[in-house]
Amino acid sequence: MSGLSFEPLTPTSFLERSATVFAQRLAVVDGELTLTYARLWERVRLLAGGLAGAGVRTGDRVGLLAANGHMMLEATFGVPAAGAIMVPLNIRLSPGELAYILDHAEVSVLLHDGEHAALARAASEASLSRPRLVGSGEGSEYEALLAGAEPLLVRVADELSPLSINYTSGTTGRPKGVVYHHRGAYLQALAMALHTRLDAASSYLWTLPMFHCHGWCFPWAVTLAGGRHVCLRKVDPEEAWRLIREHRVTHLCGAPTVLTSLLTHHDAPAAALDPRLLACVGGAPPSPVLLGRALRAGIDVIHLYGLTETYGPAVICQPQPEWSTLDVGELATLTARQGVGNVIAQRIRVVDEHGADVPADATTIGEIAVRGNDVMVGYHRDPAATDKAAPDGWFRTGDLGVLHPDGYVRLVDRAKDVIISGGENIASVEVENALVSHPAVQEAAVVARPDPHWGEVPVAYVSLAAGASVTGGELIEHVRSRLAHFKAPKAVFFGDLPKTSTGKIQKTVLRERAAG
Amino acid sequence: MSGLSFEPLTPTSFLERSATVFAQRLAVVDGELTLTYARLWERVRLLAGGLAGAGVRTGDRVGLLAANGHMMLEATFGVPAAGAIMVPLNIRLSPGELAYILDHAEVSVLLHDGEHAALARAASEASLSRPRLVGSGEGSEYEALLAGAEPLLVRVADELSPLSINYTSGTTGRPKGVVYHHRGAYLQALAMALHTRLDAASSYLWTLPMFHCHGWCFPWAVTLAGGRHVCLRKVDPEEAWRLIREHRVTHLCGAPTVLTSLLTHHDAPAAALDPRLLACVGGAPPSPVLLGRALRAGIDVIHLYGLTETYGPAVICQPQPEWSTLDVGELATLTARQGVGNVIAQRIRVVDEHGADVPADATTIGEIAVRGNDVMVGYHRDPAATDKAAPDGWFRTGDLGVLHPDGYVRLVDRAKDVIISGGENIASVEVENALVSHPAVQEAAVVARPDPHWGEVPVAYVSLAAGASVTGGELIEHVRSRLAHFKAPKAVFFGDLPKTSTGKIQKTVLRERAAG
């Protein structure tokens, strides 16, 4: 359907516009390779033509296995331009894990970069579907596919049709395929551009992997603004600072740990950056220490919250103009909250076990529930899991939170991260906050250890700030001085914390370590 | 329809969000009256309840006859919250003209402000439908309606259902009722907020009448950003400057003449405003003189273009970052173009008489054609006129333009404003630009006068800059020094120019004057 007053919403249209309006502006920087918006659009349509020539038909699934780079951006627009559905893959998965997804999504073509050729081959060999592999790089099959193709653009007939399938990290059981529709990505991209004030002068550093929640929809948000995509293949602080300075970077996204790794690096600026930079952090709240460091470096911080199931950040800790006058401690307290629905999201709810709203008293804990245009269509080939996750049409995030009187949600803990000790609930986040308030602590994770007497007890894993030292006993005392004694960790272990590709601490790994 | 991954788009949802997120921020300033976002939302739902209590049902039409003020804003959200359709009315129309619209739209309730009570009564008495009149103001029936009501919010079931019917000025024949749907206003509002960088610190001065193209969708755009609506009942430069200073205004919209009247007033600032102000001008391009004055006053100018049929500005002269380094003359040349589709609009076309695209050579003249989510559903109760205006599904604007190689459209003239003299086409805009380049000229309008020999000849109506003087002969000589001689006006008349409520020069009036 399409007509005088109706055109299906698809985020691919943003590139079509920018290819004209910002034709000669730099769209992509990927090492030595640069692409203007006009050239990006040309390559996107050639990729679409190449895929069609390789037998890809409307509704077919095309896998993407690559670090942040031009190929991921081209595929983000080119696969839909061929009428096909994207399946972005986490480059840290094992061949067996990837094979499961390839088979579950019935991927027929797998696009990969040169760096992940061996992984792609191993995954394909481990799969039943045996997708055709197309590797990118100079003189590659990918380039040959584009060189031999006619430009193609398949128009989207139904904005509610699938755009991509994003597999969850699957910390519990098999990964699930979260289906995004064109309409959702279109609206979410507009919301991200609006909230982060992207425009044609923006320069966006890709610290967040594009395969993660489709890069929180920033591939489309940056493109609709006509901004510059500056690709970073992995979070290397030295390279990041080089690119920030060379390309006058104005925006980046990631977990707070990503920002910490940048700001604690010796290349971090001594004075405030010019232009200022906006860092959108998610996965955990930015601590007061981090916020202070960031502001001194000329970096403003927005706290966002979401899941794979919500196209990334459905929730934003909406900054208020008055907050600019607060001191860092007050600002950190307000910014630590997850916040409110973004401008295109529906109201974020906190519900009890019967699905009723909890009071907005900042105290009553419930589960965060969402629905609307930026909530997934459902889990691919798993209607039972979809129904279970959204029993009454509201998706249950699995995150526990409270609702503040001003309408801002604060996440208390992941449901599965709550420690139940002697019948009392301990929010691991609360204990972690107490730990990181100690000046020697850089990061902390608290998990449950099985205990014959208490059922579970909290234990802490801690990494120290450079040059700092502290004993486990001192840290336990520090927590006891701030929280109820039963919430203090029974043991403290020092060392680096295991993290996911997006910089989130892997509590599953720590739980296994604690139990073992 | 509504569900896990789908919620109908309606601009009313923006106020619902801002009522929570920006609850205590000032939403409306209307003289002595101020409303927070929480209070505005409360009054909106009371208005909806009051309308329902007065018998207004889903799909009924409610007329709005008021200057910019709290009642217009409340109705913009409250009428849809009752499930009804708005019919904003031009306060400059005669009772007979209003009666035609009341009957054509079958308006059952007419909301008006105190200032327009007599006009509302006269219009109602002249109509067949005799709508119920509800006047606002202290101790009014409007306030009684709200005071006696239960809050109501009717959810929108279909985003393609009508939101408002906006009658054209009807310079040729009867006014036509342009139907907007919820989806279009929602998307257009997001586009306006994004392009003009509205946020919660924004303060928007209502120089544009809200009844005109529904205020270019800024009632929704400012609201979604959590900005402040500063109401101005008429364009009074002294009052405008007072409000700009008191409320630290950051945004306003209007015709270039509105900006000229502000900048030539003795209250205009001698130094650049702080904060800077963004003026969105439409209806005519900003001249180099105006642009220079604006920039010196700390006012940035964006040139927008649209019609009632396109929710206001479907087209934006998208500023490029490099333009900030240009001198005023170069900037004015680029900014004088109407530009490209806004971020949610479809590509703007320039088509020949067969509906084929003209080449992008900046020379070949065609008609500007649009379609997409921000193009009207059609003319109310006039399918024949809708079909005629969009013979192939692309709405013909009636404006003639050329397409530049960079994809920007430049309007050459209204089709009906072109002067055909001795078989040669003369674009009235071109002659006007030559006239205003003379330092003594403030504004100029050129129209056709019937001529027994040439068919038509151009004649000019000119208003002079304060304290300036020039003869008609000198101005004709000035034009002849810049354009082909046949384009120079055959006569020049001095005096104030007749204008519409939005500040557009009324060429129809001048044509009649020239012919008479």
PDB file of C-alpha atoms in Angstrom, chain A residues 81-199:
ATOM      1  CA  ALA A  81      16.908  -2.954  -0.303  1.00  0.00           C
ATOM      2  CA  ALA A  82      16.928  -6.505  -1.688  1.00  0.00           C
ATOM      3  CA  GLY A  83      13.684  -7.198   0.188  1.00  0.00           C
ATOM      4  CA  ALA A  84      15.502  -9.595   2.525  1.00  0.00           C
ATOM      5  CA  ILE A  85      15.711  -9.790   6.325  1.00  0.00           C
ATOM      6  CA  MET A  86      18.952  -9.198   8.232  1.00  0.00           C
ATOM      7  CA  VAL A  87      20.346 -11.517  10.893  1.00  0.00           C
ATOM      8  CA  PRO A  88      23.237  -9.682  12.629  1.00  0.00           C
ATOM      9  CA  LEU A  89      25.524 -12.115  14.448  1.00  0.00           C
ATOM     10  CA  ASN A  90      27.727 -11.631  17.490  1.00  0.00           C
ATOM     11  CA  ILE A  91      31.358 -12.070  16.399  1.00  0.00           C
ATOM     12  CA  ARG A  92      32.270 -13.447  19.847  1.00  0.00           C
ATOM     13  CA  LEU A  93      30.078 -16.533  19.539  1.00  0.00           C
ATOM     14  CA  SER A  94      31.553 -19.977  18.908  1.00  0.00           C
ATOM     15  CA  PRO A  95      31.034 -21.751  15.558  1.00  0.00           C
ATOM     16  CA  GLY A  96      28.513 -24.048  17.238  1.00  0.00           C
ATOM     17  CA  GLU A  97      26.521 -21.176  18.699  1.00  0.00           C
ATOM     18  CA  LEU A  98      26.534 -19.404  15.351  1.00  0.00           C
ATOM     19  CA  ALA A  99      25.484 -22.585  13.558  1.00  0.00           C
ATOM     20  CA  TYR A 100      22.434 -22.852  15.812  1.00  0.00           C
ATOM     21  CA  ILE A 101      21.352 -19.343  14.790  1.00  0.00           C
ATOM     22  CA  LEU A 102      22.108 -19.889  11.087  1.00  0.00           C
ATOM     23  CA  ASP A 103      19.860 -22.944  11.153  1.00  0.00           C
ATOM     24  CA  HIS A 104      17.155 -21.421  13.346  1.00  0.00           C
ATOM     25  CA  ALA A 105      16.895 -18.334  11.128  1.00  0.00           C
ATOM     26  CA  GLU A 106      17.393 -20.405   7.929  1.00  0.00           C
ATOM     27  CA  VAL A 107      20.096 -18.032   6.709  1.00  0.00           C
ATOM     28  CA  SER A 108      20.777 -18.529   3.008  1.00  0.00           C
ATOM     29  CA  VAL A 109      23.655 -16.088   2.531  1.00  0.00           C
ATOM     30  CA  LEU A 110      26.180 -15.089   5.191  1.00  0.00           C
ATOM     31  CA  LEU A 111      28.040 -11.815   4.638  1.00  0.00           C
ATOM     32  CA  HIS A 112      31.251 -11.551   6.655  1.00  0.00           C
ATOM     33  CA  ASP A 113      34.380  -9.429   6.792  1.00  0.00           C
ATOM     34  CA  GLY A 114      37.907 -10.706   6.165  1.00  0.00           C
ATOM     35  CA  GLU A 115      38.743 -10.852   9.864  1.00  0.00           C
ATOM     36  CA  HIS A 116      35.938 -13.328  10.515  1.00  0.00           C
ATOM     37  CA  ALA A 117      36.351 -15.549   7.449  1.00  0.00           C
ATOM     38  CA  ALA A 118      37.548 -18.552   9.434  1.00  0.00           C
ATOM     39  CA  LEU A 119      34.736 -18.160  11.982  1.00  0.00           C
ATOM     40  CA  ALA A 120      32.168 -17.872   9.198  1.00  0.00           C
ATOM     41  CA  ARG A 121      33.521 -21.017   7.539  1.00  0.00           C
ATOM     42  CA  ALA A 122      33.525 -22.975  10.788  1.00  0.00           C
ATOM     43  CA  ALA A 123      29.990 -21.821  11.612  1.00  0.00           C
ATOM     44  CA  SER A 124      28.737 -22.724   8.163  1.00  0.00           C
ATOM     45  CA  GLU A 125      30.367 -26.150   8.361  1.00  0.00           C
ATOM     46  CA  ALA A 126      28.775 -26.759  11.746  1.00  0.00           C
ATOM     47  CA  SER A 127      25.332 -25.792  10.415  1.00  0.00           C
ATOM     48  CA  LEU A 128      22.732 -27.808   8.575  1.00  0.00           C
ATOM     49  CA  SER A 129      21.672 -24.889   6.362  1.00  0.00           C
ATOM     50  CA  ARG A 130      25.186 -24.321   4.966  1.00  0.00           C
ATOM     51  CA  PRO A 131      24.650 -20.723   3.855  1.00  0.00           C
ATOM     52  CA  ARG A 132      26.601 -19.306   0.978  1.00  0.00           C
ATOM     53  CA  LEU A 133      29.552 -17.297   2.354  1.00  0.00           C
ATOM     54  CA  VAL A 134      30.371 -13.902   0.896  1.00  0.00           C
ATOM     55  CA  GLY A 135      33.472 -12.293   2.389  1.00  0.00           C
ATOM     56  CA  SER A 136      34.342  -8.605   2.083  1.00  0.00           C
ATOM     57  CA  GLY A 137      37.665  -6.838   1.624  1.00  0.00           C
ATOM     58  CA  GLU A 138      39.794  -5.814  -1.326  1.00  0.00           C
ATOM     59  CA  GLY A 139      39.518  -8.241  -4.251  1.00  0.00           C
ATOM     60  CA  SER A 140      36.914 -10.242  -2.342  1.00  0.00           C
ATOM     61  CA  GLU A 141      33.794 -12.074  -3.439  1.00  0.00           C
ATOM     62  CA  TYR A 142      31.749  -9.288  -1.806  1.00  0.00           C
ATOM     63  CA  GLU A 143      33.367  -6.683  -4.055  1.00  0.00           C
ATOM     64  CA  ALA A 144      32.900  -8.968  -7.059  1.00  0.00           C
ATOM     65  CA  LEU A 145      29.208  -9.341  -6.158  1.00  0.00           C
ATOM     66  CA  LEU A 146      28.793  -5.549  -6.154  1.00  0.00           C
ATOM     67  CA  ALA A 147      30.908  -5.043  -9.282  1.00  0.00           C
ATOM     68  CA  GLY A 148      28.802  -7.497 -11.267  1.00  0.00           C
ATOM     69  CA  ALA A 149      25.396  -6.248 -10.090  1.00  0.00           C
ATOM     70  CA  GLU A 150      22.690  -3.950 -11.389  1.00  0.00           C
ATOM     71  CA  PRO A 151      21.452  -1.455  -8.745  1.00  0.00           C
ATOM     72  CA  LEU A 152      18.252  -2.611  -7.054  1.00  0.00           C
ATOM     73  CA  LEU A 153      15.773  -1.156  -4.596  1.00  0.00           C
ATOM     74  CA  VAL A 154      12.824  -3.313  -3.557  1.00  0.00           C
ATOM     75  CA  ARG A 155      10.175  -1.009  -2.049  1.00  0.00           C
ATOM     76  CA  VAL A 156       8.703  -2.117   1.263  1.00  0.00           C
ATOM     77  CA  ALA A 157       5.072  -3.094   0.799  1.00  0.00           C
ATOM     78  CA  ASP A 158       4.183  -3.513   4.480  1.00  0.00           C
ATOM     79  CA  GLU A 159       5.868  -1.454   7.205  1.00  0.00           C
ATOM     80  CA  LEU A 160       5.024  -4.167   9.735  1.00  0.00           C
ATOM     81  CA  SER A 161       7.022  -6.773   7.807  1.00  0.00           C
ATOM     82  CA  PRO A 162      10.290  -8.005   9.346  1.00  0.00           C
ATOM     83  CA  LEU A 163      13.430  -5.909   8.900  1.00  0.00           C
ATOM     84  CA  SER A 164      15.872  -7.916  10.993  1.00  0.00           C
ATOM     85  CA  ILE A 165      16.126 -10.758  13.463  1.00  0.00           C
ATOM     86  CA  ASN A 166      18.408  -9.978  16.384  1.00  0.00           C
ATOM     87  CA  TYR A 167      19.401 -12.951  18.501  1.00  0.00           C
ATOM     88  CA  THR A 168      19.621 -12.411  22.247  1.00  0.00           C
ATOM     89  CA  SER A 169      22.823 -13.317  24.025  1.00  0.00           C
ATOM     90  CA  GLY A 170      21.053 -16.345  25.438  1.00  0.00           C
ATOM     91  CA  THR A 171      22.518 -16.300  28.923  1.00  0.00           C
ATOM     92  CA  THR A 172      19.712 -18.672  29.872  1.00  0.00           C
ATOM     93  CA  GLY A 173      19.136 -21.408  27.333  1.00  0.00           C
ATOM     94  CA  ARG A 174      19.233 -21.042  23.562  1.00  0.00           C
ATOM     95  CA  PRO A 175      19.372 -17.575  21.993  1.00  0.00           C
ATOM     96  CA  LYS A 176      16.015 -16.229  20.852  1.00  0.00           C
ATOM     97  CA  GLY A 177      15.465 -14.363  17.590  1.00  0.00           C
ATOM     98  CA  VAL A 178      13.938 -10.953  18.228  1.00  0.00           C
ATOM     99  CA  VAL A 179      12.039  -9.715  15.162  1.00  0.00           C
ATOM    100  CA  TYR A 180      12.124  -5.980  14.353  1.00  0.00           C
ATOM    101  CA  HIS A 181       9.741  -4.433  11.836  1.00  0.00           C
ATOM    102  CA  HIS A 182      10.484  -1.530   9.462  1.00  0.00           C
ATOM    103  CA  ARG A 183       8.100   0.804  11.283  1.00  0.00           C
ATOM    104  CA  GLY A 184       9.762   0.246  14.646  1.00  0.00           C
ATOM    105  CA  ALA A 185      13.299   0.879  13.417  1.00  0.00           C
ATOM    106  CA  TYR A 186      12.136   3.975  11.519  1.00  0.00           C
ATOM    107  CA  LEU A 187      10.492   5.525  14.573  1.00  0.00           C
ATOM    108  CA  GLN A 188      13.230   4.480  16.986  1.00  0.00           C
ATOM    109  CA  ALA A 189      15.854   6.033  14.706  1.00  0.00           C
ATOM    110  CA  LEU A 190      13.938   9.341  14.672  1.00  0.00           C
ATOM    111  CA  ALA A 191      13.723   9.217  18.466  1.00  0.00           C
ATOM    112  CA  MET A 192      17.452   8.580  18.854  1.00  0.00           C
ATOM    113  CA  ALA A 193      18.333  11.420  16.466  1.00  0.00           C
ATOM    114  CA  LEU A 194      15.989  13.797  18.273  1.00  0.00           C
ATOM    115  CA  HIS A 195      17.070  12.924  21.820  1.00  0.00           C
ATOM    116  CA  THR A 196      20.788  13.037  21.021  1.00  0.00           C
ATOM    117  CA  ARG A 197      20.518  16.082  18.704  1.00  0.00           C
ATOM    118  CA  LEU A 198      22.208  14.467  15.728  1.00  0.00           C
ATOM    119  CA  ASP A 199      22.648  16.663  12.670  1.00  0.00           C
TER     120      ASP A 199
END
